[in-house]
XYZ file of N, CA and C in Angstrom:
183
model
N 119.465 157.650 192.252
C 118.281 158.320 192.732
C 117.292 158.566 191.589
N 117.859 158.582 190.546
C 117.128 158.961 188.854
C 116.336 157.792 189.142
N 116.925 156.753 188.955
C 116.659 155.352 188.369
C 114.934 155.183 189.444
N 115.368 155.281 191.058
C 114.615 155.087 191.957
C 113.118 156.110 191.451
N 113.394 157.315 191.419
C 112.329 158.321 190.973
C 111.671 158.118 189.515
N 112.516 157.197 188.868
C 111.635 156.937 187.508
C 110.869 155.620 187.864
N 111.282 154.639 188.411
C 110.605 153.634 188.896
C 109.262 153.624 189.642
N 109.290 154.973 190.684
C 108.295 155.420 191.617
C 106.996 155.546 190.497
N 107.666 156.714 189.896
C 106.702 157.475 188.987
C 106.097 156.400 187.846
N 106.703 155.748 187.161
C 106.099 153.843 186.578
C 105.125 153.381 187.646
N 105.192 153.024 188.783
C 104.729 152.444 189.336
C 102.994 153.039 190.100
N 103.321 154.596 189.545
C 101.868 155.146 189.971
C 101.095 155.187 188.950
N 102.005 155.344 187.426
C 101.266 155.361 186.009
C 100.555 154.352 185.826
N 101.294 153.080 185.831
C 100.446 151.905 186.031
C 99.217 151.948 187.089
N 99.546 152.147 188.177
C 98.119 151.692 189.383
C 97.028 153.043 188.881
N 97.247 154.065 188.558
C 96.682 155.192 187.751
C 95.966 154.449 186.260
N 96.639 153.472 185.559
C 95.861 153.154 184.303
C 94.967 152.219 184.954
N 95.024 151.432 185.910
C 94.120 150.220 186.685
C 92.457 151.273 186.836
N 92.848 152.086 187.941
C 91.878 152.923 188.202
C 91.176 153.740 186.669
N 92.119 154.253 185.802
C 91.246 154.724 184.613
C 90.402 153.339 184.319
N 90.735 152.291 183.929
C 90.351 151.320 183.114
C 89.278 150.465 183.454
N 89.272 150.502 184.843
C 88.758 149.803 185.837
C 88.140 150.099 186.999
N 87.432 150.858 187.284
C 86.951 151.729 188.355
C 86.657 151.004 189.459
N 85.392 150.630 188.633
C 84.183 149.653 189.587
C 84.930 148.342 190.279
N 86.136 147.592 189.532
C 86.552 146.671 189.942
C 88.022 146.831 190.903
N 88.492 147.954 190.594
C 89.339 148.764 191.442
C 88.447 149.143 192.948
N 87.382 149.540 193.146
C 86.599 149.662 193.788
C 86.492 148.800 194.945
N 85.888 147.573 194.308
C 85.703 146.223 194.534
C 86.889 145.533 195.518
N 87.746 145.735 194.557
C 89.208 145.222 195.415
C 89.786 145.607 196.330
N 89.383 147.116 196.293
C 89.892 147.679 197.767
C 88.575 147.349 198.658
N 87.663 147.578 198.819
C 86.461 147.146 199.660
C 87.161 145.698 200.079
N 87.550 144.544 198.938
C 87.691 143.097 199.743
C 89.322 143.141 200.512
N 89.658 144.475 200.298
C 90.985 144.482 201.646
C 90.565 144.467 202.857
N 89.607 145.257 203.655
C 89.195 144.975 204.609
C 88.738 144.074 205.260
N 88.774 143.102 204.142
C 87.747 141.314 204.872
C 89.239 140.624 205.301
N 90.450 141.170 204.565
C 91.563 140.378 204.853
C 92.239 140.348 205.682
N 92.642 139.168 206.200
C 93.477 139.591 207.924
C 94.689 140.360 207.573
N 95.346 140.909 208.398
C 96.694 141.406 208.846
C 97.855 140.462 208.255
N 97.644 139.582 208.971
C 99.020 138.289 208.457
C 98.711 137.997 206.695
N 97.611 138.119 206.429
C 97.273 137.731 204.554
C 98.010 138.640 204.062
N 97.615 140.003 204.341
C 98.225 141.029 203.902
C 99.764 141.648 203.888
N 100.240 140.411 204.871
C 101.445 141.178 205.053
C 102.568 139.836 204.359
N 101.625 138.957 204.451
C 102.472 137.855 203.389
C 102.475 138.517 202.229
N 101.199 138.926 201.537
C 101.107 139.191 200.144
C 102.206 140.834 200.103
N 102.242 141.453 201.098
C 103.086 142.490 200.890
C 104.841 141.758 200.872
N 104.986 140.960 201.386
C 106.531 140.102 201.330
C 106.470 139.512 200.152
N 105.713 138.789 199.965
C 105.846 138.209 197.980
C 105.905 139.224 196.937
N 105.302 140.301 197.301
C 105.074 141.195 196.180
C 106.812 141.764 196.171
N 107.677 142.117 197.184
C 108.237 143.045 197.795
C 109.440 141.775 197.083
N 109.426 140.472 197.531
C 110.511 139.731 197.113
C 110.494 139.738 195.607
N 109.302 139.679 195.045
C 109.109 139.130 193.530
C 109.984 140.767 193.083
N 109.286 141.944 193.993
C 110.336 143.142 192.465
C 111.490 142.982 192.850
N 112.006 142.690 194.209
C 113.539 142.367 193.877
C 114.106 141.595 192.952
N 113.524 140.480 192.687
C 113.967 139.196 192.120
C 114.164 139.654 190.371
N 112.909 140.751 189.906
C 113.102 141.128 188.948
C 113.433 142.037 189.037
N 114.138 143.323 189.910
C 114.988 144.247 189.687
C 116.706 143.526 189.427
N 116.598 142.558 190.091
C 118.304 141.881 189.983
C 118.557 141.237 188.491
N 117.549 140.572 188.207
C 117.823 140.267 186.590
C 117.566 141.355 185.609
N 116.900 142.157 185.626
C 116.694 143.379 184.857
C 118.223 143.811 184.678
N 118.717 144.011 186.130
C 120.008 145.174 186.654
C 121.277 144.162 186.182
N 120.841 142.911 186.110
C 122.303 142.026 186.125
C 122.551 141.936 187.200
């Protein structure tokens, strides 16, 4: 549960440094979510979702 809650908390630090660093283009990118269909989005949510497994299993062994 450690492991899971330190991972969470990584994972907002990062999207948190995007937004410091990057506002306007953070901005930008969420505005061009709405042009995207449903099915785009939900592929790109399955690749994203397979890819951290793929590197949580080699990380973990």
């Amino acid at each position: 549960m450690i492991d899971l809650l330190s991972a969470l908390g990584l994972a907002i630090a990062l999207e948190g440094v995007l937004y410091a660093a990057f506002p306007g283009a953070m901005r930008r990118a969420l505005m061009s979510l709405a042009e995207i269909s449903d099915q785009s989005l939900r592929m790109g949510g399955l690749a994203a979702l397979a890819l951290g497994v793929v590197v949580v299993w080699f990380v973990r062994g």
